Coordinates of C-alpha atoms (C1' of nucleotides) and ligand atoms in Angstrom, one line a residue:
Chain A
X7 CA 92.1 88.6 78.3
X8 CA 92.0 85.8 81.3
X9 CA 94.3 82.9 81.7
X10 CA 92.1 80.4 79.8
X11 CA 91.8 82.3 76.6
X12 CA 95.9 82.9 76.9
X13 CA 96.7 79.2 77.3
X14 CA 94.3 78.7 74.6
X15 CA 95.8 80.9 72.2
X16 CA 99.5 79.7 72.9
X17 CA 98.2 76.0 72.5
X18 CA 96.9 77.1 68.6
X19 CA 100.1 78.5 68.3
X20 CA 102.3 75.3 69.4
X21 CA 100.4 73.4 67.6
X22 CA 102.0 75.6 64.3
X23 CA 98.7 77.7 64.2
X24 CA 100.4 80.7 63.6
X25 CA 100.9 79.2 59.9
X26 CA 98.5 76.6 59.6
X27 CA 95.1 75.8 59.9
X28 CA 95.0 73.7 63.2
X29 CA 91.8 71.2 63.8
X30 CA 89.7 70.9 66.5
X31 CA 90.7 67.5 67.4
X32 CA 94.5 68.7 67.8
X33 CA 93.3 71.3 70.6
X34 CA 91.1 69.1 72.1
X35 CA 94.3 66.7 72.5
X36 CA 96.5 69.6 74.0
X37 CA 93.9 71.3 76.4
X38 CA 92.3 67.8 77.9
X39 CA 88.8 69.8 77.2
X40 CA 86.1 68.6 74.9
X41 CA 85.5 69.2 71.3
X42 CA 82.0 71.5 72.2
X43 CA 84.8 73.7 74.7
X44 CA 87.2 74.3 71.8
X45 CA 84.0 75.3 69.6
X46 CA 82.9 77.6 72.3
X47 CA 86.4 79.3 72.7
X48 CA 87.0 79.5 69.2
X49 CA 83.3 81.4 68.7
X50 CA 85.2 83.6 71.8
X51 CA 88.3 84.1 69.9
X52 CA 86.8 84.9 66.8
X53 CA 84.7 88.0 68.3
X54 CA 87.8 89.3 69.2
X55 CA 89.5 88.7 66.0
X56 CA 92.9 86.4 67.4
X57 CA 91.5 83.6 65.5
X58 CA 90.5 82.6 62.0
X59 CA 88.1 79.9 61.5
X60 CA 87.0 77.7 58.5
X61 CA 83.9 75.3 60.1
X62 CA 85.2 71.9 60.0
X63 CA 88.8 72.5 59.8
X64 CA 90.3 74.5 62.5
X65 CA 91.5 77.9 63.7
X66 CA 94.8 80.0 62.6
X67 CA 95.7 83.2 64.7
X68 CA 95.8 86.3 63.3
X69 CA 98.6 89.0 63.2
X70 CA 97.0 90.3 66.6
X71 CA 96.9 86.6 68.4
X72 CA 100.4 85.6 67.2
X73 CA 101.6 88.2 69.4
X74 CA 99.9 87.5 72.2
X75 CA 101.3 83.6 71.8
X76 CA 104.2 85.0 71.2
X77 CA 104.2 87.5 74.5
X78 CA 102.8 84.9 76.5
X79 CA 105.9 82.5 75.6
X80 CA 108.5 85.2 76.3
X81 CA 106.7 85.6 80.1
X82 CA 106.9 81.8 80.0
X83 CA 110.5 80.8 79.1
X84 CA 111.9 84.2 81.5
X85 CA 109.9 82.6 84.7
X86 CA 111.8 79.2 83.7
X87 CA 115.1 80.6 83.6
X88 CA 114.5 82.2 86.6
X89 CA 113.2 79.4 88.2
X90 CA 115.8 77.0 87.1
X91 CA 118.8 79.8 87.7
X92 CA 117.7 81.7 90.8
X93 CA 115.4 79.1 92.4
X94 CA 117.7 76.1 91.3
X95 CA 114.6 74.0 90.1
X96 CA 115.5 71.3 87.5
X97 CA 114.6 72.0 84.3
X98 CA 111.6 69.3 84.2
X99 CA 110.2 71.2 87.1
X100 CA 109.9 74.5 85.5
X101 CA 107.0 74.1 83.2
X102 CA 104.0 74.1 85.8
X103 CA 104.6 77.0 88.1
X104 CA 105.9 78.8 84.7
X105 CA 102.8 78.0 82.8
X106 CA 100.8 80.3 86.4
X107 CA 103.4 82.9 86.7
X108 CA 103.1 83.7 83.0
X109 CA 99.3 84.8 83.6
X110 CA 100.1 87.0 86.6
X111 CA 103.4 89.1 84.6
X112 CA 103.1 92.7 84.2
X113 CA 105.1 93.9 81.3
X114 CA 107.1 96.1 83.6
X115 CA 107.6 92.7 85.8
X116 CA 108.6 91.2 83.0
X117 CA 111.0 93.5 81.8
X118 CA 112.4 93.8 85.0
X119 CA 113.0 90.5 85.8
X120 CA 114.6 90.2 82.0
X121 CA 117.4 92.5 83.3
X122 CA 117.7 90.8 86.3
X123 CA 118.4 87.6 84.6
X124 CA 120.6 89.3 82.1
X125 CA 118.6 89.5 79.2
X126 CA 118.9 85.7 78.6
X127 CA 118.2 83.9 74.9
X128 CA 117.2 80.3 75.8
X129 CA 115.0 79.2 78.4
X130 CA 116.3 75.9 80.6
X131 CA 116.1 73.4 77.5
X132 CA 116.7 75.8 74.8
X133 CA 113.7 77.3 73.4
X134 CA 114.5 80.7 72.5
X135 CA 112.9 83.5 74.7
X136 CA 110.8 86.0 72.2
X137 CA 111.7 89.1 72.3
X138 CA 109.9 92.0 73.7
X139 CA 108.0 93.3 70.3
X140 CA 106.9 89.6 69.6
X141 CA 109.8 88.7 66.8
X142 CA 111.8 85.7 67.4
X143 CA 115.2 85.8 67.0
X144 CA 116.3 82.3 64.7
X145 CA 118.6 80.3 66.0
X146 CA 120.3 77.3 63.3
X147 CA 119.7 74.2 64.7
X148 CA 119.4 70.8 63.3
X149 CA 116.8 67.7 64.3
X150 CA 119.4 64.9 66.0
X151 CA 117.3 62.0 63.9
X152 CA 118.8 64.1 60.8
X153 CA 122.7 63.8 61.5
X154 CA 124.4 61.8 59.6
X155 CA 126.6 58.8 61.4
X156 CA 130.0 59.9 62.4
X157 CA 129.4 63.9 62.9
X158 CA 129.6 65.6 65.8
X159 CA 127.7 68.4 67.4
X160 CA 126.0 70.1 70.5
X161 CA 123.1 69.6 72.4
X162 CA 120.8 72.8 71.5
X163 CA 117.2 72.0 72.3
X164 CA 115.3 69.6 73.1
X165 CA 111.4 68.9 73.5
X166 CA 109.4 70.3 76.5
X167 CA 107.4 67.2 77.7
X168 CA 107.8 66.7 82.0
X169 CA 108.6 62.9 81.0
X170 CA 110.7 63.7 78.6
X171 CA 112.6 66.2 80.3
X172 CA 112.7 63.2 83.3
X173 CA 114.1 60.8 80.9
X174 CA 117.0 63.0 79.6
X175 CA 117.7 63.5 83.4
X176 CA 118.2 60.2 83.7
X177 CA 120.2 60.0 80.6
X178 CA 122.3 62.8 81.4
X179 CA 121.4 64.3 78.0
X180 CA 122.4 68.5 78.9
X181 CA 122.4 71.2 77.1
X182 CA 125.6 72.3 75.6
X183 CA 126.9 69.0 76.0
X184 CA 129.1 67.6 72.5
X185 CA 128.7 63.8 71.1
X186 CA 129.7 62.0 68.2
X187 CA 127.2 59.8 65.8
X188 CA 128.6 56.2 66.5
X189 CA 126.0 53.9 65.2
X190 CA 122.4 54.0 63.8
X191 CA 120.7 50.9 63.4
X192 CA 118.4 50.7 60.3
X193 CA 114.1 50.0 60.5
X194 CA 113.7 53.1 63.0
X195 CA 116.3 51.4 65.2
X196 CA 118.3 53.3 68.3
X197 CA 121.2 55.8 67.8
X198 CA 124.5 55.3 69.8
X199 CA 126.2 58.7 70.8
X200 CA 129.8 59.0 72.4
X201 CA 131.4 61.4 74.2
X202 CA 134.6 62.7 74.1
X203 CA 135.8 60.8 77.3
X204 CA 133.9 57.7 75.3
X205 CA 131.0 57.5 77.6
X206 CA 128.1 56.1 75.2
X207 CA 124.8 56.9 75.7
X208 CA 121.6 55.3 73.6
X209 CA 119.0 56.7 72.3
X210 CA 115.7 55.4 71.0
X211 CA 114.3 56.8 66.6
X212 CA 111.7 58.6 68.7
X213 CA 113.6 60.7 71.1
X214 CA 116.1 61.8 68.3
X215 CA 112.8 63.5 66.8
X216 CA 112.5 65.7 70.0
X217 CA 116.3 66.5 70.3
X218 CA 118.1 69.6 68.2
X219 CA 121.6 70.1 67.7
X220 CA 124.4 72.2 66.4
X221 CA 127.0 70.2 63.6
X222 CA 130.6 71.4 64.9
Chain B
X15 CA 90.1 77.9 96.1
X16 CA 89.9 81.1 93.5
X17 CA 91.8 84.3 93.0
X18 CA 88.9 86.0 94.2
X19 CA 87.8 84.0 97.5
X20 CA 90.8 84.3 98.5
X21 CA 90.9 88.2 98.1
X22 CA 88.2 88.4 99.9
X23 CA 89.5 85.8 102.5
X24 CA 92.7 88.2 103.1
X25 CA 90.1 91.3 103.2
X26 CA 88.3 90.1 106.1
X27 CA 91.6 89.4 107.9
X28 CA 92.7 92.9 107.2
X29 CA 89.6 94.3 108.2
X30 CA 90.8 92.4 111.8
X31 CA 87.7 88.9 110.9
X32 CA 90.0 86.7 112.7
X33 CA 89.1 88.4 116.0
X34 CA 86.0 90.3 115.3
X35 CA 83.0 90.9 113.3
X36 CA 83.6 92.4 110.5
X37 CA 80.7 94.0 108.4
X38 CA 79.8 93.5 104.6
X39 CA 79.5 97.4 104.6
X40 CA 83.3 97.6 105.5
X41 CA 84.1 94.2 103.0
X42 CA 81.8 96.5 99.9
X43 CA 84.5 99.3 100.3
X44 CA 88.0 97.4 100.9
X45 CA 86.9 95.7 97.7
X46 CA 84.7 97.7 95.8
X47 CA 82.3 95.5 95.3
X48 CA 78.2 95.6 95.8
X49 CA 76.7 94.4 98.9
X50 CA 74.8 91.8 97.1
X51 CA 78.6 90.5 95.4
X52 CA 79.6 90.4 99.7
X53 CA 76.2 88.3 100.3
X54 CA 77.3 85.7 97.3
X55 CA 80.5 85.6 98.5
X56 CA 79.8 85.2 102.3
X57 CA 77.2 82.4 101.4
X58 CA 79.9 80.8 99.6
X59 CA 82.6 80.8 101.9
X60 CA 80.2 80.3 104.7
X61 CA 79.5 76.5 102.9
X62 CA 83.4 76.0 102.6
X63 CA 83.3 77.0 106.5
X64 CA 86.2 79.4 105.8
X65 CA 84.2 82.3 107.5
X66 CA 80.9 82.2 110.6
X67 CA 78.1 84.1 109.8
X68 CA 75.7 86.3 112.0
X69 CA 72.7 88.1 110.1
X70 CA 72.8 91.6 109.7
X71 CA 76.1 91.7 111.5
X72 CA 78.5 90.7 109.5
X73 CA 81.3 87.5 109.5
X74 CA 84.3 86.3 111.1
X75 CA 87.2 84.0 109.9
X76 CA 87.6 80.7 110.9
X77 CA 90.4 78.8 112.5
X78 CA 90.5 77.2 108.5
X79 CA 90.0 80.6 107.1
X80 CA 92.6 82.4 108.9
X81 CA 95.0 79.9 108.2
X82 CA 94.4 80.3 104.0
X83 CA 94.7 84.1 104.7
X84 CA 98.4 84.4 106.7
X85 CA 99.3 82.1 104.1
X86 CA 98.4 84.4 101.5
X87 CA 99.5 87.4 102.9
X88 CA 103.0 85.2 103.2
X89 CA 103.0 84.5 99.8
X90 CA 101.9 89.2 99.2
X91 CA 105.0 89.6 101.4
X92 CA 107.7 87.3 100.4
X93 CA 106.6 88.9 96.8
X94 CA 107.0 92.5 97.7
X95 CA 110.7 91.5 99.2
X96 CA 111.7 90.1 96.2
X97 CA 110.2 92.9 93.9
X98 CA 112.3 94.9 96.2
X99 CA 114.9 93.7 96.5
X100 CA 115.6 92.3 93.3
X101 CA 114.2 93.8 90.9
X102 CA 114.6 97.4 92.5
X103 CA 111.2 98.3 93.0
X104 CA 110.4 101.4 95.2
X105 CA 107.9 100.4 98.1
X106 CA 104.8 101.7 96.7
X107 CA 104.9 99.9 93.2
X108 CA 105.4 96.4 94.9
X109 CA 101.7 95.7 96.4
X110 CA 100.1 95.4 92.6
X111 CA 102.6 92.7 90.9
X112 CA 102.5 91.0 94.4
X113 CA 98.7 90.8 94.7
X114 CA 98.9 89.1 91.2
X115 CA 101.6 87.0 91.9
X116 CA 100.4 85.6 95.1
X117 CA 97.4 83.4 93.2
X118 CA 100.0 82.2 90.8
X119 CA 102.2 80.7 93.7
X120 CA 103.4 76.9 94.7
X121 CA 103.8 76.1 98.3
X122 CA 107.2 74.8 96.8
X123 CA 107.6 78.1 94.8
X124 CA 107.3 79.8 97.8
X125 CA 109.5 78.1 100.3
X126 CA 112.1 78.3 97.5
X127 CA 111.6 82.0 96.9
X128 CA 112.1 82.4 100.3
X129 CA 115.3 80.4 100.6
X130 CA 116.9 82.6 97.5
X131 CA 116.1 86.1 100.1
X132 CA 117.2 84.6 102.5
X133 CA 114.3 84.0 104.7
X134 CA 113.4 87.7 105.5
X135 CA 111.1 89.2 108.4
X136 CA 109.4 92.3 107.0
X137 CA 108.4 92.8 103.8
X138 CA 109.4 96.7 102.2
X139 CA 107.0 98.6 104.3
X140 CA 107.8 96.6 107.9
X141 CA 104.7 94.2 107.7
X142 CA 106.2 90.5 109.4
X143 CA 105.8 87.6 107.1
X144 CA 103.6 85.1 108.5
X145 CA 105.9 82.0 109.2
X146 CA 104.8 78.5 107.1
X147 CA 102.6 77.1 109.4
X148 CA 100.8 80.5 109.3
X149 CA 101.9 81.5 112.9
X150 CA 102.7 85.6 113.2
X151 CA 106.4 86.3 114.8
X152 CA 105.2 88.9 117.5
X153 CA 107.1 92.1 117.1
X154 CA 106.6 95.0 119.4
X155 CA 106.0 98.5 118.3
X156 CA 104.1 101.5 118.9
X157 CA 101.8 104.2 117.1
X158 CA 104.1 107.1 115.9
X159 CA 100.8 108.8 117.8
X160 CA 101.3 107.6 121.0
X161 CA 104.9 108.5 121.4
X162 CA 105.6 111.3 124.3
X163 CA 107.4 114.6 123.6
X164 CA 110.6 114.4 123.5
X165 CA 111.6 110.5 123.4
X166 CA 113.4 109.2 120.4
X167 CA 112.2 106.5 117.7
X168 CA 112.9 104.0 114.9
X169 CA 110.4 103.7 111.8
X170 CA 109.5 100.2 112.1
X171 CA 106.2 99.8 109.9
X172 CA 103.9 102.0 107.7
X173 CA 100.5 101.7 106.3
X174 CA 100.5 99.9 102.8
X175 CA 98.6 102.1 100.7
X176 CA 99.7 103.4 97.7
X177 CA 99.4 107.0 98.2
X178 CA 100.7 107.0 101.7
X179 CA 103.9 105.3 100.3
X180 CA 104.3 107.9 98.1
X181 CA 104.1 110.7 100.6
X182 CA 106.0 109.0 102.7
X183 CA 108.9 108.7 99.9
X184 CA 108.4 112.4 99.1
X185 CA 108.6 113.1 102.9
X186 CA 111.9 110.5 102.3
X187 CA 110.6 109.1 105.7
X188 CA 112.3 105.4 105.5
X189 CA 111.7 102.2 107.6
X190 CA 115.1 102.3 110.3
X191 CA 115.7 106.0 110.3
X192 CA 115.6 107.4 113.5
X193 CA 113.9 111.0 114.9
X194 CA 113.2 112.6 118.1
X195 CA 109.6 114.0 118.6
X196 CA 110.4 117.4 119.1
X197 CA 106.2 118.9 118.7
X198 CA 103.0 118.2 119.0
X199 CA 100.6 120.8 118.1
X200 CA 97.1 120.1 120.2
X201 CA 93.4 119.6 118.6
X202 CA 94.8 117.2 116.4
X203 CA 97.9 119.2 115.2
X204 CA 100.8 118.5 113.2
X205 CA 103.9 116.5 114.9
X206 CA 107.8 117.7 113.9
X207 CA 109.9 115.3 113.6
X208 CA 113.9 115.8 113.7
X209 CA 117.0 113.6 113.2
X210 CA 120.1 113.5 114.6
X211 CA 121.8 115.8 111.9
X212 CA 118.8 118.3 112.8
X213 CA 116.8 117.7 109.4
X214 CA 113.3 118.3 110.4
X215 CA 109.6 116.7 109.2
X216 CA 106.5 117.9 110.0
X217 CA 103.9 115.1 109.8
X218 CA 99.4 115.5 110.2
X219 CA 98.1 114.0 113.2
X220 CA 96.2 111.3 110.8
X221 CA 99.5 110.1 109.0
X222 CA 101.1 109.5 112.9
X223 CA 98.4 106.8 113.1
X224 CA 99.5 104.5 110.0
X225 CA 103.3 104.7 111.2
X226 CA 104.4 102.3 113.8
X227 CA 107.7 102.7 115.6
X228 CA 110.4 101.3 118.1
X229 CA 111.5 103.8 120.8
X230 CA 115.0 103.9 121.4
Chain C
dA10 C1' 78.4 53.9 46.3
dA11 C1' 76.9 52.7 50.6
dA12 C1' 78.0 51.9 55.3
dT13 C1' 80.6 53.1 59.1
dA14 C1' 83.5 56.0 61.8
dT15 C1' 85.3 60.3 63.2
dT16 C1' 85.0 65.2 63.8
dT17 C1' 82.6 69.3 64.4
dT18 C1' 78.7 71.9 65.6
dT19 C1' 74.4 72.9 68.1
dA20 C1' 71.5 72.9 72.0
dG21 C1' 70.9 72.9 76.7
dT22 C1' 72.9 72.7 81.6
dT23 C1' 76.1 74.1 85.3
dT24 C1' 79.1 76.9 88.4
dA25 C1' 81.6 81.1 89.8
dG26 C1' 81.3 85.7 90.2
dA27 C1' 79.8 89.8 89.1
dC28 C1' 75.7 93.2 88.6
dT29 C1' 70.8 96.0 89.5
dA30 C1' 66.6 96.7 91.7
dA31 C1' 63.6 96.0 95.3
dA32 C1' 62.3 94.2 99.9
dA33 C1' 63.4 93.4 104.7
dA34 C1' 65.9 94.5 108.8
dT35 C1' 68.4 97.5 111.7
dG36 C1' 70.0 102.0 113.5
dA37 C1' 69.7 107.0 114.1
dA38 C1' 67.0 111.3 114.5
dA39 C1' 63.2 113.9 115.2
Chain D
dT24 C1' 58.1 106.2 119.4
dT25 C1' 57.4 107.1 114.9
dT26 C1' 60.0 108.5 110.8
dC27 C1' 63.9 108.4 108.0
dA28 C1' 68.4 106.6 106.6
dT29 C1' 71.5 102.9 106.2
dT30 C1' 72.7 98.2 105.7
dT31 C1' 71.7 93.6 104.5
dT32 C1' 69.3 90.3 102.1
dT33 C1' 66.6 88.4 98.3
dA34 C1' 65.4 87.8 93.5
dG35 C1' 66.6 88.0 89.0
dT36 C1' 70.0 88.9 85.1
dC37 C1' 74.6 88.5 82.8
dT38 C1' 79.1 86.6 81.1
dA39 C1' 83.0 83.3 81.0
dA40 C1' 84.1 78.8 80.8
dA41 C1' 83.3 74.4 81.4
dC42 C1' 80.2 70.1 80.6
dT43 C1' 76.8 66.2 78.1
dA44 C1' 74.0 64.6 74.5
dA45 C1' 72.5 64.7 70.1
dA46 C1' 72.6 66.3 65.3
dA47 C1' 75.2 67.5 61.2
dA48 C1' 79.1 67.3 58.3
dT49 C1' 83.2 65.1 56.7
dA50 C1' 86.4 61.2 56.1
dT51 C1' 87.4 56.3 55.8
dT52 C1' 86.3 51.6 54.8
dT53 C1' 84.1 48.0 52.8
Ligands
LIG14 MN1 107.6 75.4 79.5
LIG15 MN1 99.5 79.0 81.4
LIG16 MN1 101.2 94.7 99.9
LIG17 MN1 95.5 89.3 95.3

DNA sequence: AAATATTTTTAGTTTAGACTAAAAATGAAA
DNA sequence: TTTCATTTTTAGTCTAAACTAAAAATATTT
């Protein structure tokens, strides 16, 4: 296994490949490489059996490369907490010295630095941290575009894009923070959320795709 | 700049390349590679200008060269602290994860990393961490070997390797505790070592060359 | 249904980093 | 000072991982 062929694999899986069929096209989006790199890699993969391949549709991974996604995520989402905890980065500069660290994790490292952290369940904007044996625990969340106007809830998770991460920043959009629903305007239009002390923040349709919540 | 040029990079400053020759025999055992794998590798570095070259002698480190390697070996040591210290690793399980780690390592990691320990000196076997600007705080200290009968001493650095650590750990010889040199057998013999409480340690002539001490 | 556009594959090239085998240079012993 | 041993270099091979360019397959429009 090297770095490439890791980042490769975890890219199938975010793209749902651990379920579907994902095309060539989609990687090719997510890696920045060409189309003849993904069809070399998958020709790599294949030989080793992490991928399944139907020619001119796409890849899925197997049992055996689901848990290596799945690994690789948990080494991933452990260096962020501990960067954003211990090394008090924001959490919109985690992602790129996570997405090195993760390749250079021994398992004992790993688990170590899992008990240093206290075994934590969410990484710095709420993906959940795999556990060890590659199961994920489920977590009940709800998509923020999918509340209904006058409900309130908790900030849970929300997408893991640098600019997106930036923008929330700026919107002081936190996890764990509560809101109510006060407005949605209709033809995709923005959502209106209030807190408790009646600050009011707004949203654009598109963000409230990339946010998840908890009704309370 | 590579994993593995820079591996080699720190090997030629351990094998003492920023002051002298060093020869591709001594670079094809610290890394157990072929001679031909040292010629690639010299040939490449020699075109970076990280190393000078003399035929059939062997290279040394350049003023550019030696910089990349104390920053490396910065990076190895402010690892092995935190592996340490942290995550309660014993001395001779640190140098692995931290020879991983330090590829996978932002400057700002780094100086971060170092903040959290709190800017140490030594990292868990005594060796001084380069400072930033890859200048060497200058420590005195002697060979355990050339310490005279009788005079009393403070373990202030051992040999890194893996093997010696553990001996050393069996012979629970520790950096800071002090002894008196009560013996020295001739031809190479063993030295006793006792403490204060009268506990005694013998120690081969060949070990008293990788320990380095403060006399007291 | 034919034309056009998109996606995937194939073929061939490149670079880094390893290797083996053999030649050339240097050093040590007889 | 030859001879033998060691070290270094050269030459050629291999794999991983990228690339470009062109061919083949599939999908979308007209
Ligand atoms: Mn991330
Ligand atoms: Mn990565
Ligand atoms: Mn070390
Ligand atoms: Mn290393």
């Amino acid at each position: 296994m090297t770095p490439n062929k890791e980042d490769f694999i975890k890219a199938i899986y975010e793209l749902g490949g651990d379920q579907n069929v994902v095309t060539n096209k989609a990687l090719v989006n997510q890696l920045s490489i060409t189309a003849a790199s993904v069809t070399d890699m998958n020709t790599r993969l294949l030989k080793e059996e992490l991928i399944t391949h139907i020619p001119y549709q796409g890849v899925k991974l197997t049992e055996k490369g689901s848990l290596i996604a799945n690994q690789l995520i948990r080494k991933h989402r452990i260096w962020e907490v501990f960067l954003s905890e211990k090394l008090g980065y924001d959490w919109n500069e985690v992602h790129a010295d996570a997405d090195l660290l993760e390749h250079a994790s021994s398992d004992l490292l790993i688990e170590r630095l899992n008990q240093f952290l206290e075994e934590p369940t969410f990484d710095p904007h709420g993906g959940v941290i795999p556990n060890k044996d590659g199961t994920i625990p489920d977590i009940e969340s709800t998509p923020l575009i999918d509340v209904s106007l006058g409900s309130s809830f908790k900030i849970k998770e929300v997408d893991d894009q640098q600019e997106f991460l930036e923008y929330l920043l700026f919107k002081e959009v936190q996890l764990g923070k509560e809101y109510t629903l006060v407005d949605i305007e209709p033809y995709d239009g923005p959502l209106t959320l209030e807190t408790d002390s009646g600050d009011r923040t707004i949203l654009g349709h598109k963000a409230a795709f990339k946010i998840l919540v908890e009704i309370i």
